[in-house]
Short mmCIF file of C-alpha atoms and ligand atoms in Angstrom, two decimals:
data_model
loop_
_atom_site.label_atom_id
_atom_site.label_comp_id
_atom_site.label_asym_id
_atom_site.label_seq_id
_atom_site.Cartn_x
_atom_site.Cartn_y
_atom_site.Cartn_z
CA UNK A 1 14.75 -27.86 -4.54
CA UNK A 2 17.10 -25.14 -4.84
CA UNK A 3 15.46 -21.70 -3.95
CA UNK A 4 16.30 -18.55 -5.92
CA UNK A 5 18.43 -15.88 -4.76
CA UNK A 6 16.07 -12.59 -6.29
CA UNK A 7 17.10 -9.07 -6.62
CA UNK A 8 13.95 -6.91 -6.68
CA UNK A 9 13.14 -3.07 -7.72
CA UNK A 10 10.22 -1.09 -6.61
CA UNK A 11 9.86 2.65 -8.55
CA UNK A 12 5.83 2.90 -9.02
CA UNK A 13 5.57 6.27 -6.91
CA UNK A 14 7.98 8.03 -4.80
CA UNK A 15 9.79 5.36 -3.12
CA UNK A 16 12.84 4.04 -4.82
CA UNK A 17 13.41 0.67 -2.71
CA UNK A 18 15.78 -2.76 -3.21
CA UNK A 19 15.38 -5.74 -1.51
CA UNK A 20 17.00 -9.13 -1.67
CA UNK A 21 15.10 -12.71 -0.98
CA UNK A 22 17.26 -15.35 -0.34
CA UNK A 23 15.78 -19.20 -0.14
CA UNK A 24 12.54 -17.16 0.59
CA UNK A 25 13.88 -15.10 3.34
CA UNK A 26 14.25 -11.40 3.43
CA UNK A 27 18.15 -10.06 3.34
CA UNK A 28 17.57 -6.37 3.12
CA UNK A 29 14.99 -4.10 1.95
CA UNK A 30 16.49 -0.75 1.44
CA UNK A 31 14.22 2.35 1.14
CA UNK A 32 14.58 5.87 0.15
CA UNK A 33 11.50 8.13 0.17
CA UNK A 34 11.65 11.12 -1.34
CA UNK A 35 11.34 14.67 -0.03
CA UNK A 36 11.37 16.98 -2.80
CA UNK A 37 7.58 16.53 -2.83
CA UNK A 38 6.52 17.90 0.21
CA UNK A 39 6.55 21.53 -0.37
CA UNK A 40 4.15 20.55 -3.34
CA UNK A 41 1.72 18.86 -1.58
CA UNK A 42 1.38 15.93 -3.02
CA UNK A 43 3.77 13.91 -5.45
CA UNK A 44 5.04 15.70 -8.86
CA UNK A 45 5.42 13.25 -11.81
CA UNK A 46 8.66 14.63 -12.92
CA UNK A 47 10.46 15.21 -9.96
CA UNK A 48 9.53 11.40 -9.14
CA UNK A 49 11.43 10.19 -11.71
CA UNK A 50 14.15 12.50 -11.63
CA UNK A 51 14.56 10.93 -8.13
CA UNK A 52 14.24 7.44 -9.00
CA UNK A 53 17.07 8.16 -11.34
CA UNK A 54 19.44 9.38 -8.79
CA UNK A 55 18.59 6.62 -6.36
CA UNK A 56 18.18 3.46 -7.90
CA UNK A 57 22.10 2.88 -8.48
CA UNK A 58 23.12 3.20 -4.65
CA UNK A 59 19.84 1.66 -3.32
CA UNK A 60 20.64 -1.78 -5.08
CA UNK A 61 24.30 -1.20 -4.27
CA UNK A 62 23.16 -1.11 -0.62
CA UNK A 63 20.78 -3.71 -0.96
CA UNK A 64 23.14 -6.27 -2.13
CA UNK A 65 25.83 -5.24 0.58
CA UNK A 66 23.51 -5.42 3.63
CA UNK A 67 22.47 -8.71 1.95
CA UNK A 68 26.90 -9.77 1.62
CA UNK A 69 24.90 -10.77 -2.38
CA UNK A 70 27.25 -10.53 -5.14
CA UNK A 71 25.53 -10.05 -8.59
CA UNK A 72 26.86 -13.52 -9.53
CA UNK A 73 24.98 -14.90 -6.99
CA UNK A 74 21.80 -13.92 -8.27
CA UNK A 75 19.19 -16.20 -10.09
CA UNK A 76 16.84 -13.14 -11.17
CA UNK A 77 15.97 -9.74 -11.31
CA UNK A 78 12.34 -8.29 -10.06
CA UNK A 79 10.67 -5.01 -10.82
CA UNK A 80 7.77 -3.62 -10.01
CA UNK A 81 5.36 -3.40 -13.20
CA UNK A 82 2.58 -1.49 -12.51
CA UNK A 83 0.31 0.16 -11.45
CA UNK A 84 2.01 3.58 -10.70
CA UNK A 85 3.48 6.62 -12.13
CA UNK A 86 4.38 5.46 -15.83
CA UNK A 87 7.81 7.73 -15.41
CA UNK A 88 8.44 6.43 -12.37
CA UNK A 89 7.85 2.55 -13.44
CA UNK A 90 10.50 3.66 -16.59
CA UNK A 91 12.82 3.97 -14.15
CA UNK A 92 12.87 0.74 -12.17
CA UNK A 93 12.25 -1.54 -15.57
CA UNK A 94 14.88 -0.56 -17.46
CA UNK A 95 16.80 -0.26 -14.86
CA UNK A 96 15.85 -4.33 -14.12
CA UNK A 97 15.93 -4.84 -18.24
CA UNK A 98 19.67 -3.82 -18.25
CA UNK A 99 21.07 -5.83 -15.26
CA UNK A 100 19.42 -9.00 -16.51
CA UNK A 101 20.63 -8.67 -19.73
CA UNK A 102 24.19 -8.03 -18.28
CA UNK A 103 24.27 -10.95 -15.78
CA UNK A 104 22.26 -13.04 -18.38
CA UNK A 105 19.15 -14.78 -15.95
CA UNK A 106 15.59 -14.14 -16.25
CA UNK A 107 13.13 -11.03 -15.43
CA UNK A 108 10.02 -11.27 -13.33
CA UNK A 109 7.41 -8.81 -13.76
CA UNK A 110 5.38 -8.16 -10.66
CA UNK A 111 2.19 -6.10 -10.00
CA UNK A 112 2.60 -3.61 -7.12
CA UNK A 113 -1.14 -4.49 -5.74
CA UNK A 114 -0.44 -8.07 -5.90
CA UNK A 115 2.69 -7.50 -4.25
CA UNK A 116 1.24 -5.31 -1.09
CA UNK A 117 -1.22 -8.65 -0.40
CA UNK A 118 1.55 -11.12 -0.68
CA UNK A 119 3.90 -8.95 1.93
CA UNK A 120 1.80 -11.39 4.00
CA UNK A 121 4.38 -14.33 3.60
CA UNK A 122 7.33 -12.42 4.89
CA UNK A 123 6.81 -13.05 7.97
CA UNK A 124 5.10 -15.35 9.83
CA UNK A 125 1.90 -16.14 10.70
CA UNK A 126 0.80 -16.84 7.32
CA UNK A 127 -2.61 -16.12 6.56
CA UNK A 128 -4.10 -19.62 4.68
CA UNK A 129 -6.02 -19.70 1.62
CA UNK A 130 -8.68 -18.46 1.00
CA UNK A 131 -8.62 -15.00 2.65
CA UNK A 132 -9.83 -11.23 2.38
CA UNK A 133 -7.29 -8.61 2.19
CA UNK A 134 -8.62 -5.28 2.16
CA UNK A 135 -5.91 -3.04 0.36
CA UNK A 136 -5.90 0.39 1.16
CA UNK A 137 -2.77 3.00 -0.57
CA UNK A 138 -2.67 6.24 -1.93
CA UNK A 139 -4.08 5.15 -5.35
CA UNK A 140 -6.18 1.74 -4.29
CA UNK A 141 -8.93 0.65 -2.24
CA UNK A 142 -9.85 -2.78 -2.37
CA UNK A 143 -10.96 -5.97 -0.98
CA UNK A 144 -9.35 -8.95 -2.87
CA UNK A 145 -10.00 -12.53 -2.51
CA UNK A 146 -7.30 -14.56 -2.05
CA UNK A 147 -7.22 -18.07 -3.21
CA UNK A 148 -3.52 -18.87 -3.57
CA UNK A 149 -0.38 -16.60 -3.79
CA UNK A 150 -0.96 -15.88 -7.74
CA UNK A 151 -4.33 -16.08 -7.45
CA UNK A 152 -6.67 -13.76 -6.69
CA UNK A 153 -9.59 -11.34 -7.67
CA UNK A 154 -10.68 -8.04 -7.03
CA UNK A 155 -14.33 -8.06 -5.41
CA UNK A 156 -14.77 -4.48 -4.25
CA UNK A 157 -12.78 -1.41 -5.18
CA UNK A 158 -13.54 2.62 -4.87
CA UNK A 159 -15.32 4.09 -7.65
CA UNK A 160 -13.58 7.06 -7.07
CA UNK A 161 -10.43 8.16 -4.87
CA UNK A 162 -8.75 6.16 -2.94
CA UNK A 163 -8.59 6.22 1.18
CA UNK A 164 -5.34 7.59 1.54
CA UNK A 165 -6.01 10.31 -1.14
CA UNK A 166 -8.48 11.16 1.02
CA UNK A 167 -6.41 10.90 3.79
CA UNK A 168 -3.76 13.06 2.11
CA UNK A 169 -5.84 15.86 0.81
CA UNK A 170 -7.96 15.94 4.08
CA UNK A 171 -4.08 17.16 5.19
CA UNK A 172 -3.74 19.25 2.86
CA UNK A 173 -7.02 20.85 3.53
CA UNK A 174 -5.91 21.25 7.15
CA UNK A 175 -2.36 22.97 6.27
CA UNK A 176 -0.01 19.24 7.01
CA UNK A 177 2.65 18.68 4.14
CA UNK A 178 2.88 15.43 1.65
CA UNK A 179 1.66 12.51 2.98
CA UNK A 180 -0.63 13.89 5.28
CA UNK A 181 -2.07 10.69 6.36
CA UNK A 182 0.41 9.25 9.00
CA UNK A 183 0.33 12.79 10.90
CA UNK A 184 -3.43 12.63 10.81
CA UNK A 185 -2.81 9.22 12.33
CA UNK A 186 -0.41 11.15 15.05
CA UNK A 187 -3.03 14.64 15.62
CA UNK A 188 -6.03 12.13 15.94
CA UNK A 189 -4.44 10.26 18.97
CA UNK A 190 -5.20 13.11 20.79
CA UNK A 191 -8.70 14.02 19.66
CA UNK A 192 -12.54 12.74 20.29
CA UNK A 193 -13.50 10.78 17.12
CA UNK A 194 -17.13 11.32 17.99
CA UNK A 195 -16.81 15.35 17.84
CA UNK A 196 -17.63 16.04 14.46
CA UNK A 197 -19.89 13.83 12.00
CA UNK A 198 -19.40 13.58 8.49
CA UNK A 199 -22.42 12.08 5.87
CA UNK A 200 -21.56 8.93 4.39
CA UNK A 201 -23.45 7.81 0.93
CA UNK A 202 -24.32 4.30 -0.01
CA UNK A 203 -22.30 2.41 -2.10
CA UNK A 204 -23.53 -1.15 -3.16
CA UNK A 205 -21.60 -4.38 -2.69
CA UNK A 206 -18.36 -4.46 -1.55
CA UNK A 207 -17.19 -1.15 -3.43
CA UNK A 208 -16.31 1.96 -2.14
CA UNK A 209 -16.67 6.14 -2.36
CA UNK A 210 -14.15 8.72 -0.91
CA UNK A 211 -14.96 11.78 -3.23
CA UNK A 212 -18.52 12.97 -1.40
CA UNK A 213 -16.82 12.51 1.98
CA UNK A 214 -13.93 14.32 0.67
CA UNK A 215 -16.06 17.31 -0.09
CA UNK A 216 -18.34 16.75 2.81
CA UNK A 217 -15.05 18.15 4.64
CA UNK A 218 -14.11 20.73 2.46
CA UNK A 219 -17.76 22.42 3.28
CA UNK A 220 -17.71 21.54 6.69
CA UNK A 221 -14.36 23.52 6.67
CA UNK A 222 -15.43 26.06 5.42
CA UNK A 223 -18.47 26.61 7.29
CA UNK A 224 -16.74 26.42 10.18
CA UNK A 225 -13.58 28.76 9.39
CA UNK A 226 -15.71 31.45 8.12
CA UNK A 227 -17.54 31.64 11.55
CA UNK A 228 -14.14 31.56 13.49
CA UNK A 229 -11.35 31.87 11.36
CA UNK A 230 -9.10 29.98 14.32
CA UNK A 231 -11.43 26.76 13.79
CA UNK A 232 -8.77 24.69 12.60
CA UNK A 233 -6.21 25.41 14.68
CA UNK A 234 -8.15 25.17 17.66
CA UNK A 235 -9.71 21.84 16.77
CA UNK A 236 -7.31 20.24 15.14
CA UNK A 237 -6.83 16.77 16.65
CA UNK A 238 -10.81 16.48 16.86
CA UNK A 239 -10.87 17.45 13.40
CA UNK A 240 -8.36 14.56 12.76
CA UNK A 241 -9.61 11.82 15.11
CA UNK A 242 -13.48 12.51 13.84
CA UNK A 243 -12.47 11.95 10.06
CA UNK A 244 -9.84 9.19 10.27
CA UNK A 245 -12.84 7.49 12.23
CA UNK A 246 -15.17 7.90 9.47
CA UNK A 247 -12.60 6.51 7.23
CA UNK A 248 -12.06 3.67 9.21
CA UNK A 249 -15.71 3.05 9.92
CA UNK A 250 -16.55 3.42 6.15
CA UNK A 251 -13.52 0.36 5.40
CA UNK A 252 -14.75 -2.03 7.98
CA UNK A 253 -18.32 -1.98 7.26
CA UNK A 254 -17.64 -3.45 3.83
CA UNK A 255 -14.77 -5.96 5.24
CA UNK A 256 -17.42 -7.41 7.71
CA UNK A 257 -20.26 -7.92 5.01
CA UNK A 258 -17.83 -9.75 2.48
CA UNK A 259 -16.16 -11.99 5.48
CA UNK A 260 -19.67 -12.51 6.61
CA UNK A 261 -21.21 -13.22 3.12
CA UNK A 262 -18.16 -15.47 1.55
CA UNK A 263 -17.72 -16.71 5.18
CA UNK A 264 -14.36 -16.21 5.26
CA UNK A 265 -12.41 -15.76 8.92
CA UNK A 266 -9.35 -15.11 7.59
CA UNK A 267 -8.81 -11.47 6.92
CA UNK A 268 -5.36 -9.33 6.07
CA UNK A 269 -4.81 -5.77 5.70
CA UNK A 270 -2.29 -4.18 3.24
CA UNK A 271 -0.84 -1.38 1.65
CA UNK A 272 -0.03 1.92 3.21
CA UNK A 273 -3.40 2.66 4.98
CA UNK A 274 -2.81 -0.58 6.62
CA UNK A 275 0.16 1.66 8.73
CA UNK A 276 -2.94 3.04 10.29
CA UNK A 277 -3.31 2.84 13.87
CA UNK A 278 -7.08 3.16 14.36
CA UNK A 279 -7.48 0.70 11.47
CA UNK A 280 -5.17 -1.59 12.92
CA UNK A 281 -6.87 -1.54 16.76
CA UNK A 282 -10.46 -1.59 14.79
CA UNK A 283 -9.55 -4.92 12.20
CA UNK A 284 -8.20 -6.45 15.51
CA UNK A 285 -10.96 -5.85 17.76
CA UNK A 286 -13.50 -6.83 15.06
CA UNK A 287 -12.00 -9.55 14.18
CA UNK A 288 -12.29 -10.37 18.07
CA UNK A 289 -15.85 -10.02 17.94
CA UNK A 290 -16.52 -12.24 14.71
CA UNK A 291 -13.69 -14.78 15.59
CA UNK A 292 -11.75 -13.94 12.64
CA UNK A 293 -7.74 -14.38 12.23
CA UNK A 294 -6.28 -11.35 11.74
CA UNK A 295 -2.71 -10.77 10.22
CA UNK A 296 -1.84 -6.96 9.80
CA UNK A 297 1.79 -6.38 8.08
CA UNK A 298 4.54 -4.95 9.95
CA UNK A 299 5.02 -1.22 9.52
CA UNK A 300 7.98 -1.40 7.22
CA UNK A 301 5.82 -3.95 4.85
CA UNK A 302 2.59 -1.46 4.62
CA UNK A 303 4.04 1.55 2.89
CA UNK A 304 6.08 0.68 -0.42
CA UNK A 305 9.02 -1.25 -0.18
CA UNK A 306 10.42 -3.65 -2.75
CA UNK A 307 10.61 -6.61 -0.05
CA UNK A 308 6.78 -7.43 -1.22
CA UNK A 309 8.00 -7.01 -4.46
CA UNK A 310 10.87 -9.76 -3.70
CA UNK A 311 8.32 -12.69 -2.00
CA UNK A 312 5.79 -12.02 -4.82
CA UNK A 313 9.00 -12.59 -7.37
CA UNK A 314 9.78 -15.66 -5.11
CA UNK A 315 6.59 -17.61 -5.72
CA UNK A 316 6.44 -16.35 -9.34
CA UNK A 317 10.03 -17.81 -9.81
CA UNK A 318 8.76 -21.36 -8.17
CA UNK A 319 5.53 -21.05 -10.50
CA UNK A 320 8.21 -20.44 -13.91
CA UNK A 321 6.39 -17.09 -14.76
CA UNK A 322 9.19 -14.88 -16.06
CA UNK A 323 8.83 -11.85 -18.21
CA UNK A 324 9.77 -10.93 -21.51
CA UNK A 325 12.58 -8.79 -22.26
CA UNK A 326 9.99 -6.66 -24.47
CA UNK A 327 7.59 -6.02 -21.49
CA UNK A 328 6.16 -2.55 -20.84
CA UNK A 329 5.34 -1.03 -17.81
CA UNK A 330 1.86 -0.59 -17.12
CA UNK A 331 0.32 2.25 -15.40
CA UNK A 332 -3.13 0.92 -14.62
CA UNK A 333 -1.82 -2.32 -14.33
CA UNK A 334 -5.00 -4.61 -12.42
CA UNK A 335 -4.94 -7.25 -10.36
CA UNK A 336 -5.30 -10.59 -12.03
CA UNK A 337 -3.79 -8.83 -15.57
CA UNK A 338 -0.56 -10.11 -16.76
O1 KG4 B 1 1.07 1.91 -0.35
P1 KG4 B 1 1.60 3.30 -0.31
O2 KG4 B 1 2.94 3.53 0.36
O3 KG4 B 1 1.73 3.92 -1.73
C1 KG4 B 1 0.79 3.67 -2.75
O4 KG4 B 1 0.88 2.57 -3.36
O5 KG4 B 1 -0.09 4.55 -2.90
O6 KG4 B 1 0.48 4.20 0.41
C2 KG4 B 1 0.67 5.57 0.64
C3 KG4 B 1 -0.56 6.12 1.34
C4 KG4 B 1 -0.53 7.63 1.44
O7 KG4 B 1 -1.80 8.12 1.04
C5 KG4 B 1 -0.30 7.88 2.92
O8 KG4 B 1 -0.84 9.08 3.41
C6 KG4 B 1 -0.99 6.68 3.53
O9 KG4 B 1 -0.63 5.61 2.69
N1 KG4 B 1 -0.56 6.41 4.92
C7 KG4 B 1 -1.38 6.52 5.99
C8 KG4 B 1 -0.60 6.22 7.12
N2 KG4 B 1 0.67 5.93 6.70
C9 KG4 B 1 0.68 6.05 5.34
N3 KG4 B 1 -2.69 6.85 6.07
C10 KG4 B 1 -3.23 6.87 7.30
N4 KG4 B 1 -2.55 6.60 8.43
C11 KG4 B 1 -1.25 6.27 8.40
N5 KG4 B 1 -0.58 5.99 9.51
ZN1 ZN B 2 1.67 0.86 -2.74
#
């Protein structure tokens, strides 16, 4: 069997990315993250798409090149679907609408939280079926059950904010810029994780809660900085190590119960979060310790990038499920939804 040659877009945030798959290998994945949203702490709607707009034409033209893929060469166009920014997701769709209409073969619609899990089969080892992933971004926190590559279900999810909103606005709290969570990752390296504690309420099952933690700080903040206004600066990489711990903690407690109750061994992080170091070192050493096998993305696979979006358009292609030309994008897109 012949395997496709796939252009695929990613536009659900504020990454514009292109990426080429090629008889399911990887030929490029081309990335650019925008800036503009740093001085306002966190990403602006508007500006988002006014960015995805100015990118998208030279990050598929540099996509194909680094790829040496004419358009005549290709079999089908990806985009992301949803979830995401709905301005943003405008952007990459008809964007991906257009171009298959102009070189006349089929659209595949893919779903960006589907997509993080399945940046699994870019690279090898492979997790096998069934496995956990827990899936940890900016706007998700989950732990999915994975039965095949177009299967799978959602079996624990925040009922609030995500981890790396938490992350982020635990940065902004602190005075770091937009994204806030890799340089907490950075300042924590040199902190003690054990210096400061931080309550942590029950949630049942396998779901999640990041908003009472996320306050927890902002008191304990400003406690602190109205007894020494210098608090921060002073303790800032304890400050850092001490919460990204109780982040981490918080995560693995809930991927040990549902490996241990569904006894599953094989277990996958994903998404942005995943680009974590202490969550990295902790799903390794746990995994260790309960004989799991652990498969952790490579860095350029954990934050968004349109490769994920290319291997999940890659098994849709082999499984026939193309979209419609009349397909809208869909904000709150789920897993498991078409
Ligand atoms: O998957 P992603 O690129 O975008 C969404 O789909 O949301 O995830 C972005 C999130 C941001 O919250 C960012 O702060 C967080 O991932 N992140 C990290 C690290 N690198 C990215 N959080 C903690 N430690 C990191 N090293
Ligand atoms: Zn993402």
């Amino acid at each position: 069997m012949k395997y496709p040659t796939i252009l695929a877009i990613e536009s659900s945030c504020d990454e514009t990315s292109a990426s080429v798959i090629q008889n399911g290998k990887i030929l490029s994945n081309i990335i650019a993250t925008q800036q503009v949203h740093q001085q306002w702490g966190g990403v602006v709607p508007e500006l988002a798409s006014r960015e995805h707009q100015k990118n998208i034409v030279p990050v598929v033209d540099a996509s194909l090149k680094q790829s040496k893929v004419q358009f005549s060469d290709l079999d089908a166009i990806a985009v992301t679907k949803g979830p995401g920014l709905l301005g943003s997701l405008l952007v990459g769709t008809t964007f991906a609408k257009g171009l298959s209409l102009a070189l006349r073969v089929p659209l595949i619609a893919v779903n960006h939280m589907e997509a993080h899990v399945l940046a699994h089969f870019i690279e090898e080892p492979y997790p096998s079926f069934p496995f956990l992933c827990l899936t940890v971004s900016g706007g998700h926190t989950q732990i999915v059950l994975v039965e095949d590559y177009l299967q799978m279900k959602v079996i624990g999810q925040t009922q609030d904010d995500a981890v790396g909103e938490a992350f982020d606005k635990t940065a902004k709290l602190l005075g770091l810029p937009y994204p806030g969570g890799m340089l907490i990752d950075r300042l924590a390296q040199k902190g003690n994780p054990e210096a400061f504690q931080f309550p942590q309420v029950a949630v049942p099952n396998y779901d999640f809660s990041f908003s009472g933690i996320k306050t927890a700080i902002l008191y304990f903040l400003q406690k602190n900085t109205s007894q020494n206004p210098n608090f921060v600066q002073e303790n800032l990489a304890d400050i850092c190590a001490s919460v990204q711990h109780t982040f981490v903690k918080m995560l693995i407690s809930k991927l040990k119960r549902a490996a241990k109750e569904l006894q599953i061994r094989e277990i996958a992080i994903a998404g942005g979060v995943s680009a974590n170091s202490e969550l990295r070192k902790t799903v390794i050493q746990t995994g260790e310790k309960y004989n799991w096998n652990v498969y952790i993305p490579d860095l350029q696979y954990c934050t968004d990038n349109a490769a994920m979006v290319a291997i999940a358009a890659h098994y849709k292609y082999l499984a026939g499920l193309f979209a419609d030309s009349t397909f809208s994008p869909d904000a709150s897109l789920a897993i498991g939804q078409e």
